[in-house]
CSV table of C-alpha atoms and ligand atoms in Angstrom, one decimal:
chain,number,residue,atom,x,y,z
A,5,UNK,CA,81.1,49.7,18.5
A,6,UNK,CA,82.7,53.1,18.7
A,7,UNK,CA,85.5,54.2,16.4
A,8,UNK,CA,88.2,56.6,17.5
A,9,UNK,CA,87.9,60.0,16.0
A,10,UNK,CA,90.7,61.2,13.8
A,11,UNK,CA,92.0,64.7,14.2
A,12,UNK,CA,90.4,65.6,10.9
A,13,UNK,CA,87.0,64.3,12.0
A,14,UNK,CA,87.3,66.3,15.2
A,15,UNK,CA,88.2,69.4,13.2
A,16,UNK,CA,85.2,69.0,11.0
A,17,UNK,CA,82.9,68.5,14.0
A,18,UNK,CA,84.3,71.6,15.6
A,19,UNK,CA,83.8,73.6,12.3
A,20,UNK,CA,80.1,72.5,12.2
A,21,UNK,CA,79.6,73.2,15.9
A,22,UNK,CA,81.3,76.6,15.4
A,23,UNK,CA,78.9,77.5,12.5
A,24,UNK,CA,75.9,76.5,14.6
A,25,UNK,CA,76.9,78.5,17.6
A,26,UNK,CA,77.7,81.6,15.5
A,27,UNK,CA,74.3,81.3,13.8
A,28,UNK,CA,72.6,81.1,17.3
A,29,UNK,CA,74.7,84.1,18.5
A,30,UNK,CA,73.7,86.2,15.5
A,31,UNK,CA,70.1,85.2,15.1
A,32,UNK,CA,68.8,83.9,18.4
A,33,UNK,CA,67.0,80.5,18.8
A,34,UNK,CA,66.8,78.5,15.6
A,35,UNK,CA,65.3,75.2,14.5
A,36,UNK,CA,67.4,72.3,13.2
A,37,UNK,CA,66.2,72.9,9.7
A,38,UNK,CA,67.4,76.5,9.6
A,39,UNK,CA,70.7,75.5,11.3
A,40,UNK,CA,71.2,72.8,8.7
A,41,UNK,CA,70.6,75.4,5.9
A,42,UNK,CA,73.0,77.9,7.6
A,43,UNK,CA,75.9,75.4,7.9
A,44,UNK,CA,75.5,73.8,4.5
A,45,UNK,CA,76.1,70.4,6.1
A,46,UNK,CA,73.9,67.3,5.9
A,47,UNK,CA,71.0,67.2,8.4
A,48,UNK,CA,72.5,64.0,9.9
A,49,UNK,CA,75.7,65.8,10.7
A,50,UNK,CA,74.0,68.8,12.1
A,51,UNK,CA,71.7,66.7,14.3
A,52,UNK,CA,74.7,64.7,15.6
A,53,UNK,CA,76.6,67.9,16.4
A,54,UNK,CA,73.6,69.6,18.0
A,55,UNK,CA,73.2,66.5,20.2
A,56,UNK,CA,76.8,66.8,21.2
A,57,UNK,CA,76.4,70.5,22.0
A,58,UNK,CA,73.3,69.6,24.1
A,59,UNK,CA,75.3,67.0,26.1
A,60,UNK,CA,78.2,69.5,26.7
A,61,UNK,CA,75.6,72.1,27.8
A,62,UNK,CA,76.6,74.7,25.2
A,63,UNK,CA,73.1,74.8,23.9
A,64,UNK,CA,69.7,74.1,25.3
A,65,UNK,CA,66.3,73.3,23.7
A,66,UNK,CA,63.9,76.3,24.0
A,67,UNK,CA,60.1,76.6,23.9
A,68,UNK,CA,58.7,75.2,20.6
A,69,UNK,CA,57.0,77.7,18.3
A,70,UNK,CA,53.4,76.5,17.5
A,71,UNK,CA,53.4,75.1,13.9
A,72,UNK,CA,51.7,77.2,11.2
A,73,UNK,CA,50.2,74.1,9.5
A,74,UNK,CA,49.7,70.6,10.6
A,75,UNK,CA,52.5,68.5,12.1
A,76,UNK,CA,54.6,68.6,15.2
A,77,UNK,CA,56.2,71.8,16.4
A,78,UNK,CA,59.9,72.1,15.8
A,79,UNK,CA,61.9,72.5,19.0
A,80,UNK,CA,64.4,75.3,18.5
A,81,UNK,CA,67.8,75.3,20.2
A,82,UNK,CA,69.5,78.3,21.7
A,83,UNK,CA,72.7,79.3,23.4
A,84,UNK,CA,72.8,78.0,26.9
A,85,UNK,CA,71.9,80.9,29.3
A,86,UNK,CA,74.1,79.4,32.1
A,87,UNK,CA,77.3,79.4,30.1
A,88,UNK,CA,79.5,82.5,30.8
A,89,UNK,CA,82.7,84.1,29.7
A,90,UNK,CA,85.1,85.9,32.0
A,91,UNK,CA,87.2,88.9,31.1
A,92,UNK,CA,90.3,90.0,33.0
A,93,UNK,CA,92.0,93.2,32.1
A,94,UNK,CA,95.6,93.8,33.4
A,95,UNK,CA,96.6,97.4,33.7
A,96,UNK,CA,99.5,98.9,35.6
A,97,UNK,CA,97.5,100.3,38.4
A,98,UNK,CA,94.5,98.0,38.5
A,99,UNK,CA,93.0,94.6,37.6
A,100,UNK,CA,89.4,94.6,36.4
A,101,UNK,CA,87.4,91.4,36.1
A,102,UNK,CA,83.9,90.8,34.8
A,103,UNK,CA,81.6,87.9,34.0
A,104,UNK,CA,79.3,88.0,31.0
A,105,UNK,CA,76.7,85.9,29.3
A,106,UNK,CA,77.6,84.6,25.8
A,107,UNK,CA,75.7,87.6,24.5
A,108,UNK,CA,77.9,90.1,26.4
A,109,UNK,CA,75.5,91.1,29.2
A,110,UNK,CA,77.4,91.8,32.4
A,111,UNK,CA,76.6,89.5,35.3
A,112,UNK,CA,79.2,90.7,37.8
A,113,UNK,CA,82.3,92.9,37.9
A,114,UNK,CA,85.1,94.0,40.2
A,115,UNK,CA,87.8,96.6,40.1
A,116,UNK,CA,90.9,95.8,42.1
A,117,UNK,CA,93.1,98.9,42.4
A,118,UNK,CA,96.7,98.3,43.2
A,119,UNK,CA,100.0,99.1,41.6
A,120,UNK,CA,101.0,96.0,39.9
A,121,UNK,CA,104.7,96.2,40.5
A,122,UNK,CA,106.3,99.6,40.5
A,123,UNK,CA,105.2,100.8,44.0
A,124,UNK,CA,105.3,97.4,45.6
A,125,UNK,CA,108.6,95.6,44.9
A,126,UNK,CA,107.5,92.5,47.0
A,127,UNK,CA,104.9,91.7,44.3
A,128,UNK,CA,106.6,90.0,41.4
A,129,UNK,CA,105.0,89.4,38.1
A,130,UNK,CA,103.9,85.8,38.8
A,131,UNK,CA,102.2,86.6,42.1
A,132,UNK,CA,100.5,89.6,40.6
A,133,UNK,CA,99.0,87.7,37.7
A,134,UNK,CA,98.1,84.8,40.1
A,135,UNK,CA,96.3,87.4,42.2
A,136,UNK,CA,94.2,88.2,39.1
A,137,UNK,CA,93.2,84.6,38.9
A,138,UNK,CA,92.1,84.7,42.6
A,139,UNK,CA,90.0,87.7,42.0
A,140,UNK,CA,88.4,86.1,39.0
A,141,UNK,CA,87.7,82.8,40.8
A,142,UNK,CA,86.1,84.7,43.7
A,143,UNK,CA,83.9,86.6,41.4
A,144,UNK,CA,82.9,83.5,39.5
A,145,UNK,CA,82.0,81.7,42.8
A,146,UNK,CA,79.2,84.3,43.3
A,147,UNK,CA,77.7,84.0,39.8
A,148,UNK,CA,75.5,81.1,38.6
A,149,UNK,CA,77.0,79.7,35.4
A,150,UNK,CA,79.8,77.6,34.0
A,151,UNK,CA,82.7,79.5,32.3
A,152,UNK,CA,83.6,78.4,28.7
A,153,UNK,CA,86.6,80.6,28.7
A,154,UNK,CA,88.7,83.2,30.4
A,155,UNK,CA,89.9,86.1,28.2
A,156,UNK,CA,92.7,88.4,29.3
A,157,UNK,CA,93.6,91.6,27.5
A,158,UNK,CA,96.7,93.6,28.3
A,159,UNK,CA,98.6,96.4,26.7
A,160,UNK,CA,102.3,96.7,26.2
A,161,UNK,CA,104.3,97.6,29.2
A,162,UNK,CA,101.5,97.3,31.7
A,163,UNK,CA,103.9,96.3,34.5
A,164,UNK,CA,105.4,99.6,35.2
A,165,UNK,CA,106.0,102.5,36.6
A,166,UNK,CA,108.6,101.7,34.1
A,167,UNK,CA,108.6,104.7,31.9
A,168,UNK,CA,111.4,103.7,29.6
A,169,UNK,CA,108.9,103.4,26.7
A,170,UNK,CA,109.9,99.8,26.2
A,171,UNK,CA,106.8,97.7,25.5
A,172,UNK,CA,106.8,94.3,27.2
A,173,UNK,CA,104.4,91.9,25.8
A,174,UNK,CA,104.4,89.1,28.4
A,175,UNK,CA,101.4,87.5,26.9
A,176,UNK,CA,102.6,83.9,26.8
A,177,UNK,CA,103.9,84.2,30.4
A,178,UNK,CA,100.4,85.4,31.5
A,179,UNK,CA,98.8,82.4,29.8
A,180,UNK,CA,101.1,80.0,31.5
A,181,UNK,CA,100.5,81.5,35.0
A,182,UNK,CA,96.7,81.6,34.6
A,183,UNK,CA,96.0,78.3,32.9
A,184,UNK,CA,96.6,76.0,35.8
A,185,UNK,CA,94.7,78.4,38.1
A,186,UNK,CA,91.5,78.7,36.1
A,187,UNK,CA,88.7,76.2,35.4
A,188,UNK,CA,88.3,77.0,31.7
A,189,UNK,CA,90.7,77.7,28.8
A,190,UNK,CA,92.6,80.9,29.0
A,191,UNK,CA,93.1,83.2,26.0
A,192,UNK,CA,95.5,86.1,26.4
A,193,UNK,CA,95.8,88.8,23.7
A,194,UNK,CA,96.3,92.5,23.1
A,195,UNK,CA,93.9,95.3,24.0
A,196,UNK,CA,93.3,96.1,20.3
A,197,UNK,CA,92.4,92.4,19.4
A,198,UNK,CA,90.0,92.4,22.4
A,199,UNK,CA,88.3,95.6,21.3
A,200,UNK,CA,87.9,94.3,17.7
A,201,UNK,CA,86.3,91.1,18.8
A,202,UNK,CA,84.0,92.8,21.2
A,203,UNK,CA,82.8,95.1,18.5
A,204,UNK,CA,82.3,92.2,16.2
A,205,UNK,CA,80.5,89.7,18.4
A,206,UNK,CA,78.6,92.0,20.8
A,207,UNK,CA,78.1,95.3,18.9
A,208,UNK,CA,77.3,93.9,15.5
A,209,UNK,CA,80.0,95.7,13.6
A,210,UNK,CA,80.4,93.2,10.8
A,211,UNK,CA,82.3,92.9,7.6
A,212,UNK,CA,85.8,94.1,6.8
A,213,UNK,CA,86.8,96.3,9.7
A,214,UNK,CA,90.1,97.9,10.7
A,215,UNK,CA,90.4,98.9,14.4
A,216,UNK,CA,93.0,101.3,15.7
A,217,UNK,CA,93.6,101.6,19.4
A,218,UNK,CA,95.5,104.6,20.8
A,219,UNK,CA,97.0,104.2,24.3
A,220,UNK,CA,100.5,103.7,25.5
A,221,UNK,CA,101.2,102.0,22.2
A,222,UNK,CA,99.3,102.1,19.0
A,223,UNK,CA,97.9,98.9,17.6
A,224,UNK,CA,95.6,97.8,14.8
A,225,UNK,CA,93.4,94.8,14.4
A,226,UNK,CA,91.8,93.7,11.1
A,227,UNK,CA,88.6,91.6,11.2
A,228,UNK,CA,87.3,90.1,8.0
A,229,UNK,CA,83.8,88.7,8.7
A,230,UNK,CA,84.3,86.4,11.7
A,231,UNK,CA,88.1,86.1,11.7
A,232,UNK,CA,90.8,88.2,13.1
A,233,UNK,CA,93.3,88.5,10.3
A,234,UNK,CA,96.4,89.3,12.3
A,235,UNK,CA,98.3,86.7,14.4
A,236,UNK,CA,97.5,86.1,18.0
A,237,UNK,CA,99.7,86.8,21.0
A,238,UNK,CA,100.2,90.4,20.1
A,239,UNK,CA,102.2,89.6,17.0
A,240,UNK,CA,101.1,91.6,14.1
A,241,UNK,CA,99.1,94.8,14.3
A,242,UNK,CA,101.7,97.2,15.8
A,243,UNK,CA,102.2,100.4,13.8
A,244,UNK,CA,104.5,101.9,16.5
A,245,UNK,CA,107.4,102.4,14.1
A,246,UNK,CA,105.6,103.7,11.0
A,247,UNK,CA,106.6,107.3,10.3
A,248,UNK,CA,104.1,110.0,10.7
A,249,UNK,CA,104.4,112.4,7.7
A,250,UNK,CA,105.9,115.7,9.0
A,251,UNK,CA,106.7,114.4,12.5
A,252,UNK,CA,110.2,114.8,13.8
A,253,UNK,CA,110.3,113.5,17.4
A,254,UNK,CA,113.2,111.1,17.9
A,255,UNK,CA,112.1,107.5,18.7
A,256,UNK,CA,113.7,104.8,20.9
A,257,UNK,CA,114.3,102.8,17.6
A,258,UNK,CA,116.7,105.4,16.2
A,259,UNK,CA,114.3,106.9,13.6
A,260,UNK,CA,112.5,110.2,13.9
A,261,UNK,CA,108.8,110.8,13.7
A,262,UNK,CA,107.6,107.2,14.5
A,263,UNK,CA,103.9,106.8,15.6
A,264,UNK,CA,105.1,105.7,19.0
A,265,UNK,CA,107.3,108.8,19.4
A,266,UNK,CA,104.5,111.2,18.4
A,267,UNK,CA,101.2,109.6,19.3
A,268,UNK,CA,101.6,107.1,22.2
A,269,UNK,CA,100.8,108.1,25.8
A,270,UNK,CA,104.4,107.9,26.7
A,271,UNK,CA,105.3,110.4,23.9
A,272,UNK,CA,102.7,112.8,25.1
A,273,UNK,CA,104.0,112.5,28.7
A,274,UNK,CA,107.6,113.2,27.5
A,275,UNK,CA,106.4,116.2,25.5
A,276,UNK,CA,104.5,117.6,28.5
A,277,UNK,CA,107.6,117.2,30.7
A,278,UNK,CA,109.8,118.8,28.0
A,279,UNK,CA,107.5,121.7,27.7
A,280,UNK,CA,107.4,122.2,31.5
A,281,UNK,CA,103.7,121.4,31.6
A,282,UNK,CA,104.2,118.4,34.0
A,283,UNK,CA,106.8,117.7,36.7
A,284,UNK,CA,109.0,114.7,35.5
A,285,UNK,CA,107.8,112.5,38.4
A,286,UNK,CA,104.2,112.7,37.3
A,287,UNK,CA,102.9,109.1,36.7
A,288,UNK,CA,102.3,108.1,33.1
A,289,UNK,CA,98.7,107.3,34.1
A,290,UNK,CA,97.9,111.0,33.9
A,291,UNK,CA,97.8,110.7,30.1
A,292,UNK,CA,95.1,108.0,30.2
A,293,UNK,CA,91.4,108.6,31.1
A,294,UNK,CA,88.6,110.4,29.4
A,295,UNK,CA,88.9,113.9,27.9
A,296,UNK,CA,86.9,115.3,30.9
A,297,UNK,CA,89.5,114.1,33.4
A,298,UNK,CA,92.5,115.7,31.6
A,299,UNK,CA,94.6,118.6,32.6
A,300,UNK,CA,93.4,121.6,30.5
A,301,UNK,CA,97.1,122.6,29.9
A,302,UNK,CA,97.7,119.4,28.0
A,303,UNK,CA,94.9,120.0,25.4
A,304,UNK,CA,97.3,121.3,22.7
A,305,UNK,CA,99.3,118.1,23.0
A,306,UNK,CA,96.2,115.9,22.5
A,307,UNK,CA,95.2,118.0,19.5
A,308,UNK,CA,98.6,117.6,18.0
A,309,UNK,CA,98.4,113.9,18.5
A,310,UNK,CA,95.1,113.8,16.8
A,311,UNK,CA,96.6,115.6,13.7
A,312,UNK,CA,99.5,113.1,13.7
A,313,UNK,CA,97.1,110.2,13.7
A,314,UNK,CA,95.2,111.8,10.9
A,315,UNK,CA,98.3,112.1,8.8
A,316,UNK,CA,99.5,108.5,9.3
A,317,UNK,CA,96.0,106.8,9.0
A,318,UNK,CA,95.6,107.0,5.2
A,319,UNK,CA,98.8,104.9,4.7
A,320,UNK,CA,97.5,102.3,7.2
A,321,UNK,CA,94.1,102.2,5.6
A,322,UNK,CA,95.6,101.8,2.2
A,323,UNK,CA,97.4,98.7,3.4
A,324,UNK,CA,94.1,96.9,4.3
A,325,UNK,CA,91.4,98.8,2.4
A,326,UNK,CA,88.7,97.9,4.9
A,327,UNK,CA,85.0,98.8,4.5
A,328,UNK,CA,85.3,100.7,7.8
A,329,UNK,CA,88.0,102.0,10.1
A,330,UNK,CA,87.2,102.4,13.8
A,331,UNK,CA,89.4,104.5,16.1
A,332,UNK,CA,89.2,103.5,19.7
A,333,UNK,CA,90.8,106.4,21.7
A,334,UNK,CA,89.8,108.9,24.3
A,335,UNK,CA,89.3,112.0,22.1
A,336,UNK,CA,87.1,115.1,22.5
A,337,UNK,CA,85.2,116.5,19.6
A,338,UNK,CA,87.9,118.9,18.4
A,339,UNK,CA,90.5,116.1,18.4
A,340,UNK,CA,88.1,113.8,16.5
A,341,UNK,CA,87.4,116.5,13.9
A,342,UNK,CA,91.2,117.1,13.5
A,343,UNK,CA,92.0,113.4,13.2
A,344,UNK,CA,89.2,112.3,10.9
A,345,UNK,CA,89.3,115.5,8.8
A,346,UNK,CA,93.0,115.2,8.2
A,347,UNK,CA,92.8,111.5,7.4
A,348,UNK,CA,89.8,111.8,5.0
A,349,UNK,CA,91.4,114.7,3.1
A,350,UNK,CA,94.7,113.0,2.8
A,351,UNK,CA,93.1,109.7,1.8
A,352,UNK,CA,91.2,111.5,-1.0
A,353,UNK,CA,94.4,113.2,-2.2
A,354,UNK,CA,96.2,109.8,-2.4
A,355,UNK,CA,93.4,107.7,-3.9
A,356,UNK,CA,90.8,110.1,-5.4
A,357,UNK,CA,88.1,108.2,-3.5
A,358,UNK,CA,86.6,108.3,0.0
A,359,UNK,CA,86.8,105.9,2.9
A,360,UNK,CA,84.8,105.5,6.1
A,361,UNK,CA,86.2,106.3,9.5
A,362,UNK,CA,84.3,106.2,12.8
A,363,UNK,CA,85.1,106.5,16.5
A,364,UNK,CA,83.9,104.5,19.4
A,365,UNK,CA,84.6,105.0,23.1
A,366,UNK,CA,85.9,102.2,25.3
A,367,UNK,CA,83.3,101.4,27.8
A,368,UNK,CA,84.5,98.3,29.6
A,369,UNK,CA,88.0,96.8,29.4
A,370,UNK,CA,87.1,93.5,31.0
A,371,UNK,CA,84.1,93.1,28.7
A,372,UNK,CA,86.4,93.5,25.7
A,373,UNK,CA,88.7,90.9,27.4
A,374,UNK,CA,85.8,88.5,27.8
A,375,UNK,CA,85.2,88.7,24.0
A,376,UNK,CA,88.6,87.1,23.5
A,377,UNK,CA,87.3,84.1,25.5
A,378,UNK,CA,84.1,84.0,23.5
A,379,UNK,CA,85.9,84.1,20.2
A,380,UNK,CA,88.3,81.3,21.3
A,381,UNK,CA,85.4,79.1,22.4
A,382,UNK,CA,83.5,79.8,19.1
A,383,UNK,CA,86.5,78.7,17.1
A,384,UNK,CA,86.8,75.3,18.9
A,385,UNK,CA,83.6,74.6,20.9
A,386,UNK,CA,84.1,70.9,21.2
A,387,UNK,CA,87.7,71.0,22.3
A,388,UNK,CA,90.8,69.7,20.5
B,16,ZN,ZN1,110.5,104.1,16.1
């Protein structure tokens, strides 16, 4: 006789499954005994949940290690090598998609360059996002493996040519368009959340970590151990309208000196146009890219931005007091020294103590996007 599972039972099974998968992701193949110890659940519960994960294909049994003493060898389980996660990154001039193993290794990737809306008015928002689904499904068809999730990261205002500075977070819309078109659950979130999860799951940056992403808008993500502390769907984590000490540039919100008005890519673009360094029709995209790709004439603006960031950072760090703050931005060495030097000095002045700040470059946007899918799957591996 089978009994129907209550939502509470399902939640508990998901929690145990989640603990098992996290343990396998961190430590590689493990025997049932060690997994039982790691979860703190009874061995009966752990065995049942492992059996369920074996049936769903999330884990597989691997080669037994020869026993040291007498007795049968224990058969370890490991993450299934043929489960994959897909990352889609939506940017205003390109869609990038990649497929990864559960450990983050890239199996395939594709870059689709096209203006998403500005230069092609026939392409509306829905057909553009649906196009991303097509690209992802085509890529998936050529890769062995079953997806456990599709992660989509996007920044504010990606759908433009629109240089009004207004950030459009159309995250829920994207989720609604993609969900019926994909064969696995879709998780859409902001660029900074994707970067924070990628660092955590695939680059082993553990503990209490604050991540700051500098692009068109400036966002933060706070990871404490395995959990993102700020809300999903791009809510929480924007510091666009905090005031940078000493900054005076008017902001779209009516204040002066906001982070957005002094540090965002749009702010830099406006400043370059104002100072006659760029013709007004230059696309905003010119502000993105690596330090090597930049126009040398714009260097002083980037350096000033680094100083602004350094001035506002200590107040942000004080709010969370993380063990480590990581800046994800395209900065050269001079900018990094200006930013970190200013931030560390000011933090010491305010608190009398030191803090840790580090910088990491961004290597693959779709990989960060795929980490959103991995995290969503790890949180609910047996479904709802
Ligand atoms: Zn503002």
